[in-house]
XYZ file of C-alpha atoms in Angstrom:
663
model
C -4.254 -1.824 22.772
C -2.927 1.646 21.935
C -0.238 0.967 19.301
C 1.556 3.840 17.631
C 4.951 5.422 18.046
C 6.161 8.992 18.124
C 6.478 9.133 14.339
C 2.889 7.983 14.013
C 1.715 10.689 16.396
C 3.604 13.400 14.552
C 2.087 12.333 11.264
C -1.372 11.963 12.745
C -1.122 15.593 13.807
C -0.003 16.538 10.305
C -2.706 14.497 8.591
C -5.320 15.822 11.002
C -4.351 19.389 10.231
C -4.283 19.108 6.447
C -7.376 16.855 6.413
C -5.823 14.928 3.539
C -6.322 11.641 5.335
C -7.047 8.595 3.202
C -9.744 7.614 5.685
C -11.975 10.394 4.408
C -11.772 10.510 0.627
C -9.691 8.975 -2.142
C -6.653 10.872 -3.360
C -7.359 12.391 -6.774
C -4.490 13.317 -9.101
C -4.845 15.116 -12.430
C -2.028 14.615 -14.931
C -1.474 14.895 -18.658
C 0.908 13.549 -21.264
C 1.997 14.430 -24.782
C 3.568 12.327 -27.493
C 4.533 13.315 -31.036
C 3.923 10.503 -33.507
C 7.080 9.648 -35.410
C 7.736 8.130 -38.814
C 6.109 4.738 -39.222
C 4.184 4.871 -35.941
C 0.439 4.291 -35.681
C -2.029 6.761 -34.200
C -3.383 4.121 -31.787
C -0.039 3.386 -30.149
C 1.034 7.053 -30.183
C -2.057 7.981 -28.183
C -1.389 5.109 -25.772
C 2.136 6.460 -25.258
C 0.751 9.911 -24.438
C -1.588 8.290 -21.931
C 1.246 6.277 -20.372
C 3.306 9.456 -19.927
C 0.336 10.987 -18.080
C 0.011 7.875 -15.906
C 3.718 8.002 -15.062
C 3.367 11.627 -13.958
C 0.378 10.723 -11.793
C 2.319 7.800 -10.347
C 5.095 10.142 -9.183
C 2.584 12.150 -7.161
C 0.819 8.993 -5.974
C 4.177 7.686 -4.768
C 4.514 10.674 -2.443
C 1.105 9.898 -0.907
C 1.977 6.215 -0.532
C 5.292 7.108 1.094
C 3.546 9.327 3.655
C 0.810 6.765 4.265
C 3.217 3.887 4.852
C 5.362 6.112 7.051
C 2.339 6.784 9.274
C 2.064 3.002 9.613
C 5.751 2.929 10.621
C 6.831 0.994 7.525
C 10.187 1.634 5.882
C 9.749 0.634 2.242
C 12.206 0.719 -0.639
C 11.506 3.267 -3.380
C 10.676 0.606 -5.972
C 8.167 -1.005 -3.570
C 6.462 2.380 -3.079
C 6.443 2.831 -6.862
C 4.724 -0.536 -7.367
C 2.080 0.163 -4.713
C 1.378 3.591 -6.218
C 1.085 2.278 -9.789
C -1.081 -0.680 -8.832
C -3.352 1.360 -6.527
C -4.375 3.999 -9.071
C -7.635 3.775 -10.983
C -7.262 5.699 -14.245
C -9.962 7.655 -16.049
C -9.266 9.564 -19.273
C -10.652 13.105 -19.081
C -9.552 14.476 -22.434
C -7.913 13.350 -25.686
C -6.619 15.702 -28.377
C -4.492 15.480 -31.498
C -2.967 18.464 -33.250
C -0.666 18.998 -36.219
C 2.676 20.535 -35.244
C 5.731 21.772 -37.072
C 6.586 22.077 -40.721
C 6.579 18.316 -41.278
C 2.938 17.938 -40.274
C 3.709 15.663 -37.312
C 0.759 14.769 -35.100
C 0.953 15.492 -31.367
C -1.304 13.494 -29.071
C -2.467 14.902 -25.740
C -4.158 12.848 -23.031
C -5.390 14.142 -19.694
C -6.248 11.652 -16.945
C -7.669 11.484 -13.451
C -5.981 8.963 -11.164
C -7.928 7.980 -8.053
C -6.393 6.116 -5.131
C -8.118 5.096 -1.901
C -6.850 3.798 1.420
C -8.368 0.407 0.583
C -6.436 0.280 -2.705
C -3.172 1.072 -0.948
C -3.796 -1.431 1.843
C -4.645 -4.215 -0.625
C -1.518 -3.630 -2.702
C 0.675 -3.139 0.363
C -0.460 -6.511 1.678
C 0.055 -8.107 -1.728
C 3.613 -6.788 -2.119
C 4.651 -7.718 1.427
C 3.424 -11.268 0.908
C 5.014 -11.717 -2.505
C 8.248 -9.893 -3.284
C 8.268 -11.235 -6.850
C 5.614 -8.598 -7.679
C 8.277 -5.890 -7.420
C 10.680 -7.925 -9.540
C 8.007 -8.417 -12.243
C 7.227 -4.702 -12.207
C 10.913 -3.848 -12.659
C 11.291 -6.376 -15.494
C 8.353 -4.851 -17.351
C 9.621 -1.323 -16.713
C 12.977 -2.319 -18.212
C 11.181 -3.855 -21.221
C 9.292 -0.611 -21.870
C 12.576 1.333 -21.735
C 14.204 -1.141 -24.105
C 11.263 -0.909 -26.516
C 11.407 2.895 -26.498
C 15.116 2.836 -27.342
C 14.562 0.312 -30.123
C 11.676 2.333 -31.556
C 13.723 5.539 -31.597
C 16.502 3.702 -33.435
C 14.080 2.289 -36.027
C 12.457 5.686 -36.598
C 15.850 7.237 -37.314
C 16.669 4.390 -39.711
C 13.303 4.809 -41.482
C 13.939 8.505 -42.133
C 17.209 7.640 -43.896
C 16.062 4.476 -45.643
C 15.011 4.167 -49.299
C 13.249 1.592 -51.456
C 12.884 -1.919 -50.080
C 14.764 -1.074 -46.877
C 12.063 1.424 -46.014
C 9.380 -1.283 -46.181
C 11.452 -3.676 -44.046
C 11.999 -1.054 -41.352
C 8.331 -0.016 -41.426
C 7.421 -3.667 -40.845
C 9.841 -3.841 -37.904
C 8.223 -0.724 -36.395
C 4.811 -2.364 -36.769
C 6.097 -5.468 -34.973
C 7.562 -3.350 -32.167
C 4.208 -1.598 -31.733
C 2.496 -4.962 -31.438
C 4.955 -5.910 -28.688
C 4.288 -2.558 -27.003
C 0.534 -3.234 -26.985
C 1.225 -6.681 -25.549
C 3.215 -5.094 -22.729
C 0.350 -2.686 -22.019
C -1.913 -5.714 -21.480
C 0.780 -7.299 -19.325
C 0.932 -4.125 -17.245
C -2.851 -4.191 -16.745
C -2.691 -7.863 -15.778
C 0.007 -7.230 -13.161
C -2.079 -4.426 -11.653
C -5.124 -6.708 -11.356
C -3.267 -9.902 -10.400
C -4.642 -11.606 -7.263
C -6.998 -8.701 -6.429
C -9.097 -9.215 -9.585
C -7.893 -12.632 -10.827
C -10.448 -13.152 -13.602
C -9.595 -9.805 -15.168
C -5.888 -10.501 -14.723
C -6.150 -13.866 -16.491
C -7.956 -12.242 -19.441
C -5.284 -9.533 -19.666
C -2.408 -12.050 -19.527
C -4.006 -14.067 -22.323
C -4.575 -10.917 -24.405
C -0.894 -10.032 -24.006
C 0.091 -13.509 -25.206
C -2.209 -13.234 -28.224
C -0.273 -10.150 -29.293
C 3.138 -11.541 -28.371
C 3.402 -15.257 -27.536
C 7.039 -14.865 -26.497
C 6.668 -12.910 -23.229
C 7.963 -15.064 -20.357
C 6.529 -12.649 -17.747
C 3.006 -13.163 -19.124
C 3.281 -16.951 -18.805
C 4.721 -16.501 -15.300
C 1.922 -14.125 -14.247
C -0.752 -16.376 -15.722
C 0.699 -19.413 -13.933
C 0.931 -17.601 -10.602
C -2.629 -16.229 -10.816
C -4.048 -19.650 -11.761
C -2.128 -21.317 -8.938
C -2.834 -18.801 -6.156
C -6.508 -18.190 -6.896
C -7.453 -21.841 -7.385
C -5.637 -22.984 -4.245
C -7.552 -20.284 -2.389
C -10.814 -21.314 -4.063
C -10.568 -25.114 -3.914
C -7.760 -25.744 -1.422
C -10.086 -27.116 1.267
C -10.930 -30.065 -1.062
C -14.480 -30.460 0.228
C -15.284 -33.041 -2.463
C -13.791 -34.871 -5.477
C -15.154 -32.256 -7.881
C -13.153 -29.529 -6.152
C -10.057 -31.704 -6.226
C -10.461 -32.293 -9.965
C -10.889 -28.563 -10.614
C -7.823 -27.769 -8.523
C -5.698 -30.407 -10.258
C -6.792 -29.125 -13.665
C -5.912 -25.533 -12.733
C -2.540 -26.520 -11.253
C -1.604 -28.479 -14.365
C -2.549 -25.509 -16.536
C -0.404 -23.309 -14.286
C 2.447 -25.801 -14.648
C 2.193 -25.700 -18.449
C 2.447 -21.917 -18.401
C 5.393 -21.797 -16.022
C 7.210 -24.373 -18.142
C 6.666 -22.106 -21.144
C 8.066 -19.130 -19.225
C 11.225 -21.082 -18.361
C 11.634 -22.314 -21.944
C 11.674 -18.673 -23.072
C 14.016 -17.506 -20.288
C 16.282 -20.139 -18.745
C 17.532 -17.602 -16.180
C 14.084 -16.733 -14.832
C 14.710 -17.121 -11.084
C 11.159 -16.495 -9.859
C 9.777 -18.881 -12.499
C 11.886 -21.737 -11.078
C 10.695 -20.782 -7.592
C 7.053 -20.812 -8.672
C 7.437 -24.137 -10.472
C 8.946 -25.687 -7.346
C 6.013 -24.427 -5.291
C 3.422 -25.734 -7.785
C 5.132 -29.135 -8.058
C 5.294 -29.405 -4.277
C 1.570 -28.685 -3.973
C 0.739 -31.148 -6.759
C 2.864 -33.787 -5.041
C 0.660 -33.531 -1.971
C -2.503 -34.004 -4.048
C -1.448 -36.901 -6.246
C 0.105 -40.271 -5.624
C 3.635 -39.998 -6.992
C 5.178 -43.315 -8.006
C 8.825 -42.234 -7.892
C 8.667 -39.874 -4.946
C 12.424 -39.393 -4.603
C 12.865 -38.484 -8.269
C 9.922 -36.115 -7.985
C 11.394 -34.431 -4.906
C 14.781 -34.193 -6.607
C 13.107 -32.320 -9.444
C 11.635 -29.827 -6.976
C 14.967 -29.436 -5.171
C 16.679 -28.788 -8.500
C 14.259 -25.924 -9.216
C 14.756 -24.500 -5.713
C 18.532 -24.621 -6.136
C 18.323 -22.878 -9.516
C 16.003 -20.199 -8.145
C 18.344 -19.437 -5.239
C 21.418 -19.467 -7.460
C 19.718 -16.958 -9.770
C 18.787 -14.723 -6.801
C 15.025 -15.262 -6.663
C 12.827 -12.751 -4.813
C 11.230 -14.847 -2.051
C 14.381 -16.505 -0.690
C 13.051 -17.257 2.793
C 10.076 -19.141 1.374
C 12.420 -21.153 -0.835
C 14.570 -22.134 2.157
C 11.454 -23.199 4.047
C 10.252 -25.159 1.016
C 13.609 -26.905 0.751
C 13.413 -27.722 4.464
C 9.983 -29.292 3.937
C 11.419 -31.378 1.081
C 14.131 -32.761 3.403
C 11.518 -33.537 6.054
C 9.533 -35.346 3.375
C 12.657 -37.306 2.478
C 13.084 -38.143 6.165
C 9.628 -39.750 6.207
C 10.281 -41.593 2.958
C 13.582 -42.936 4.320
C 11.848 -44.175 7.455
C 9.248 -46.001 5.331
C 11.971 -47.657 3.283
C 13.808 -48.703 6.443
C 10.590 -50.122 7.880
C 10.019 -52.186 4.706
C 13.530 -53.615 4.943
C 13.288 -53.876 8.729
C 16.686 -52.202 8.927
C 16.777 -48.874 10.773
C 19.653 -46.427 10.487
C 19.138 -43.307 12.596
C 22.100 -41.602 10.886
C 20.195 -41.295 7.579
C 17.166 -39.908 9.404
C 19.192 -37.371 11.364
C 21.057 -36.339 8.200
C 17.780 -35.301 6.544
C 16.645 -33.687 9.796
C 19.836 -31.609 10.065
C 19.559 -30.584 6.420
C 16.041 -29.320 7.121
C 17.226 -27.385 10.191
C 20.016 -25.817 8.146
C 17.501 -24.547 5.582
C 15.259 -23.158 8.331
C 18.301 -21.375 9.768
C 19.039 -19.912 6.318
C 15.513 -18.509 6.211
C 15.773 -17.215 9.770
C 18.976 -15.335 8.954
C 16.922 -13.134 6.599
C 14.509 -12.030 9.348
C 14.373 -8.318 10.078
C 11.458 -8.136 12.515
C 10.178 -9.967 15.595
C 7.213 -11.592 13.862
C 9.534 -13.258 11.360
C 11.868 -14.455 14.134
C 9.014 -15.951 16.140
C 7.843 -17.763 13.006
C 11.388 -19.028 12.441
C 11.570 -20.598 15.933
C 8.123 -22.146 15.539
C 9.194 -23.737 12.266
C 12.262 -25.162 13.992
C 10.022 -26.571 16.701
C 7.738 -28.073 14.055
C 10.683 -29.775 12.327
C 11.551 -31.480 15.622
C 8.185 -33.254 15.606
C 9.435 -35.472 12.748
C 12.531 -36.668 14.586
C 10.604 -37.021 17.868
C 8.038 -39.255 16.182
C 10.794 -41.337 14.607
C 12.420 -42.089 17.987
C 9.023 -42.596 19.625
C 8.336 -45.340 17.112
C 11.779 -46.794 17.822
C 10.968 -46.602 21.552
C 14.184 -44.693 22.157
C 13.168 -42.764 25.274
C 16.474 -40.918 25.705
C 16.483 -39.532 22.146
C 12.792 -38.707 22.346
C 13.394 -36.674 25.521
C 16.459 -34.977 23.986
C 14.616 -33.743 20.892
C 11.437 -32.960 22.824
C 13.485 -30.739 25.099
C 14.954 -28.947 22.056
C 11.499 -28.515 20.519
C 10.177 -27.019 23.761
C 13.168 -24.693 23.899
C 12.357 -23.292 20.436
C 8.662 -22.926 21.275
C 9.619 -21.094 24.447
C 11.944 -18.820 22.462
C 9.119 -17.987 20.021
C 6.799 -17.213 22.948
C 9.467 -15.046 24.600
C 10.000 -13.015 21.421
C 6.271 -12.418 21.026
C 5.882 -11.601 24.732
C 8.906 -9.277 24.676
C 7.492 -7.504 21.631
C 4.188 -6.954 23.435
C 5.987 -5.719 26.569
C 8.110 -3.308 24.530
C 5.009 -1.958 22.818
C 3.206 -1.554 26.135
C 6.204 0.210 27.671
C 6.587 2.508 24.711
C 2.841 3.158 24.596
C 2.981 4.235 28.233
C 5.931 6.552 27.553
C 4.181 7.923 24.494
C 1.000 8.569 26.435
C 3.042 10.646 28.859
C 4.638 12.568 25.990
C 1.252 13.198 24.399
C -0.141 14.255 27.750
C 2.724 16.730 28.095
C 2.223 17.981 24.527
C -1.486 18.568 25.170
C -0.461 20.920 27.990
C 1.434 23.133 25.524
C -0.198 25.888 23.484
C 0.113 23.876 20.284
C -1.278 20.752 21.936
C -4.213 22.635 23.416
C -5.319 23.715 19.940
C -4.933 20.196 18.525
C -6.919 18.820 21.460
C -9.649 21.427 21.020
C -10.055 20.582 17.325
C -9.981 16.851 17.931
C -11.801 16.349 21.244
C -12.206 19.510 23.289
C -15.259 21.008 21.541
C -17.054 17.653 21.709
C -16.412 17.393 25.442
C -17.858 20.872 25.955
C -20.989 19.924 24.017
C -21.554 16.597 25.747
C -20.128 17.372 29.162
C -18.345 14.040 28.907
C -14.597 13.487 29.168
C -13.623 11.349 26.173
C -10.720 9.948 28.175
C -13.107 8.780 30.924
C -15.487 7.448 28.278
C -12.736 5.300 26.703
C -12.154 3.603 30.052
C -15.776 2.487 30.394
C -17.281 -0.727 29.051
C -18.966 -0.792 25.664
C -22.374 -1.100 27.318
C -21.705 1.924 29.546
C -20.439 3.919 26.572
C -23.596 3.142 24.605
C -25.796 4.117 27.534
C -24.022 7.464 27.948
C -24.180 8.117 24.217
C -27.909 7.368 24.105
C -28.555 9.791 26.966
C -26.451 12.481 25.286
C -28.198 11.941 21.934
C -31.648 12.158 23.530
C -30.752 15.414 25.292
C -29.392 17.080 22.155
C -32.297 15.916 19.988
C -34.697 17.454 22.523
C -32.795 20.745 22.269
C -32.941 20.562 18.477
C -36.702 19.918 18.598
C -37.201 22.934 20.847
C -34.918 25.116 18.717
C -32.508 25.652 21.619
C -29.533 23.630 20.335
C -26.178 25.359 19.920
C -24.118 25.438 16.728
C -21.783 22.753 18.061
C -24.700 20.532 19.085
C -26.154 20.647 15.572
C -22.751 19.893 14.046
C -22.053 17.042 16.460
C -25.397 15.421 15.713
C -24.712 15.715 11.975
C -21.727 13.403 12.510
C -23.958 10.724 14.045
C -27.043 11.138 11.862
C -27.469 8.437 9.211
C -30.216 10.029 7.101
C -28.354 12.112 4.434
C -30.940 14.890 4.267
C -31.208 15.260 8.044
C -27.430 15.055 8.323
C -27.003 17.940 5.871
C -29.766 19.969 7.533
C -28.116 19.630 10.971
C -24.688 20.540 9.625
C -25.917 23.547 7.645
C -27.901 24.816 10.642
C -24.885 24.414 12.920
C -22.633 26.283 10.496
C -25.190 29.075 10.074
C -25.357 29.581 13.849
C -21.568 29.480 14.189
C -21.114 32.059 11.415
C -23.220 34.564 13.366
C -20.522 34.731 16.015
C -17.524 37.000 15.678
C -15.127 34.079 16.042
C -11.520 34.839 16.896
C -8.448 32.735 17.672
C -9.129 29.051 18.242
C -12.873 29.534 17.709
C -12.134 30.808 14.193
C -9.748 27.895 13.605
C -12.497 25.511 14.680
C -14.910 27.161 12.226
C -12.465 26.524 9.386
C -12.146 22.925 10.554
C -15.948 22.600 10.394
C -15.948 24.014 6.860
C -13.359 21.415 5.862
C -15.433 18.673 7.455
C -18.283 19.878 5.250
C -16.268 19.032 2.106
C -16.054 15.343 2.949
C -17.942 13.062 0.540
C -19.653 16.009 -1.192
C -19.886 16.957 -4.847
C -17.487 19.562 -6.203
C -19.791 22.584 -6.078
C -20.549 21.980 -2.377
C -16.868 21.460 -1.685
C -15.928 24.702 -3.413
C -18.571 26.569 -1.431
C -17.143 25.390 1.893
C -13.541 25.842 0.741
C -14.243 29.436 -0.298
C -15.872 30.110 3.075
C -12.861 28.573 4.817
C -10.496 30.653 2.686
C -12.312 33.866 3.611
C -11.679 33.155 7.308
C -8.067 32.133 6.645
C -7.400 35.256 4.568
C -8.492 37.464 7.479
C -5.837 35.853 9.678
C -3.097 35.004 7.172
C -1.124 38.264 7.187
C -0.935 38.332 10.985
C 0.054 34.657 11.026
C 3.032 35.380 8.759
C 4.192 38.109 11.119
C 4.122 35.698 14.061
C 5.511 32.617 12.294
C 7.611 33.225 9.200
C 7.059 31.104 6.117
C 10.617 29.782 6.464
C 9.917 28.646 10.034
C 6.656 27.029 8.935
C 8.268 25.174 6.020
C 11.073 23.977 8.290
C 8.608 22.530 10.807
C 6.623 20.762 8.085
C 9.817 19.444 6.517
C 11.046 18.045 9.834
C 7.673 16.411 10.479
C 7.856 14.722 7.079
C 11.496 13.656 7.417
C 11.329 12.256 10.966
C 12.357 8.600 10.655
C 13.207 7.608 14.208
C 11.589 8.008 17.623
C 14.370 10.399 18.680
C 13.732 12.622 15.649
C 10.021 12.417 16.410
C 10.554 13.537 20.010
C 12.688 16.439 18.745
C 9.896 17.615 16.454
C 7.415 17.356 19.331
C 9.722 19.476 21.466
C 9.819 22.169 18.786
C 6.038 22.183 18.468
C 5.803 22.368 22.256
C 7.936 25.552 22.243
C 5.468 27.478 20.088
C 3.649 30.173 22.027
C -0.110 30.705 21.648
C 0.167 33.110 18.724
C 2.696 30.924 16.901
C 0.594 27.799 17.422
C -2.447 29.541 15.953
C -0.311 30.886 13.096
C 0.875 27.351 12.271
C -2.752 26.288 11.787
C -3.610 29.294 9.614
C -0.646 28.680 7.325
C -1.424 24.975 7.148
C -5.065 25.668 6.309
C -4.066 28.148 3.586
C -1.892 25.541 1.914
C -4.460 22.760 2.167
C -7.431 24.834 0.929
C -5.577 26.040 -2.155
C -4.367 22.523 -2.907
C -7.890 21.099 -2.713
C -9.314 23.875 -4.880
C -6.668 23.258 -7.555
C -7.594 19.566 -7.675
C -11.306 20.377 -8.001
C -10.726 22.931 -10.771
C -8.667 20.367 -12.686
C -11.476 17.828 -12.351
C -13.931 20.419 -13.653
C -11.582 21.203 -16.571
C -11.042 24.802 -15.454
C -7.279 25.113 -16.085
C -7.051 28.875 -15.537
C -8.669 28.577 -12.125
C -6.385 25.668 -11.258
C -3.388 27.705 -12.459
C -4.272 30.510 -10.017
C -4.178 28.079 -7.099
C -0.930 26.422 -8.206
C 0.680 29.849 -8.665
C -0.338 30.737 -5.110
C 1.120 27.487 -3.755
C 4.308 27.879 -5.793
C 4.936 31.533 -4.919
C 3.792 31.468 -1.298
C 4.819 28.015 -0.072
C 7.554 27.143 -2.622
C 5.990 23.717 -3.272
C 7.961 22.030 -6.069
C 5.013 19.983 -7.305
C 2.844 23.099 -7.489
C 5.521 24.896 -9.509
C 5.660 21.959 -11.927
C 1.886 22.139 -12.317
C 2.183 25.853 -13.101
C 4.571 25.075 -15.960
C 2.298 22.279 -17.161
C -0.818 24.436 -17.262
C 0.989 27.352 -18.924
C 1.754 25.205 -21.983
């Protein structure tokens, strides 16, 4: 089903135009950091601090990409969540390390330059991880606060060392050494948190390395416990044989030891209590517990502490507490059966407690999926009381609770059905809006770049093609491919036919040959207007998944075409008007705002619509060239591009890069 809203469409237009889509290539960010080694500090840690400053700079830029990406997916995320996803999605490579002597006191300045790479897959994996486990954000914030605290403490010790004499100097130097050891431990903890469930074996090694350096980090014990628990449940949770059960039990008990250690170091560690409750609950289902009530009371105590201390995953804790009450309901029924004395009031008390907890979790829901899950959980809880009265042969009560269960199931179905109907209705409205936009001058250009030229080549309406079955689509495609390949063999294929076939060709050499031939034929034309815009788009397509020299070749060709049209574009659409349109596209947060942006784009006349594309291309080409020059360690070339972006487009980030490269 076609699922995207107005905001999505606006951003798809924007992403299509700038060709900065994550679907094509990873985002590459170049950043650097400097740190001057102070009194008593080691060279190893000073260099690590320079590197961390570079990583933090890269993370700021990565955060902007993540924000745009998640906005395209219609997700409203808090700034700290975006920060976590950005930090955890980056893969860091050190490009350069330098140390120089500065000042009259012969201090050593460390310089580290890095390349941070971030792909769509990285973002998706970390987005999924954070949405499933909110404690990840809390752990990130705790570590961030620890780094800040360590930096303040180190600055204080360095000042004290400069003033100290004799034995005091040695004591303070020792304290600085201990602080550096803690800093290195936190660096390992940071690496472990980034790996976590995605690369569990590496995460476990990093957590253990952090604890070797500093055995008093509660977050490291927590992270180690969580990784052991989650990964082993995933690995052995099906319990296919006794060996798997033994391995799972061993891992869970190791996780329990670590979470106990975390709590012993920090008695106010909310998420640690929550994790311990979850581990104990899982263990209780695997082992025969002699004193079940005492065991459950222990779990409930941890849940209560976690909630009182404001744990991250509150809804899951409420649901866990509900399951504990349902467990108590079953235990109470067993005890009553042994004594042959049945008291429905005890059973219903536990049942109502469970419902209350489910309601607490439901009150936190902010989206339809969560609400539907809430009603299904309520329906599930009713199965316990229904079974109790079935066994008591109380038909009236059985019917009463069965009716309530069915009501909640129906409510869940209605919510899911209503959500689907709303999406279908909105999709229909959106299709009409898009159809209207495609009739405007701006929309006609977007359509030509996206679909129009392909339809001219194939003689096939892509809209009609989408409505056909997969078998019919394949048949039509095969016929089209055969026809074009025959033209290529006879040397009669057009530029567009060569380029189109390069998109479908799997052999890399043939693919490149088709594309180059298509471009060569297209360049022979005196392309104007939309045809020239399409040529630039082809050049940009040629940069995808290529090495840097090939990319620069196509980018320079694209720039030559853009430069011929840039001055006229600025006369038709002022830079202020262009920046305003881009800003509104980026800031649109609601469907109404999205419609308003679409209306403004729809008002552009033919010349203005073409001008918008030329200005957008100019920005994007210069931005890509700057990134490539940084990768190739050509700072002066990169500086030229950043200066252009700063002076022409007033891009804050570009202006910051100018200042950075001028140093």
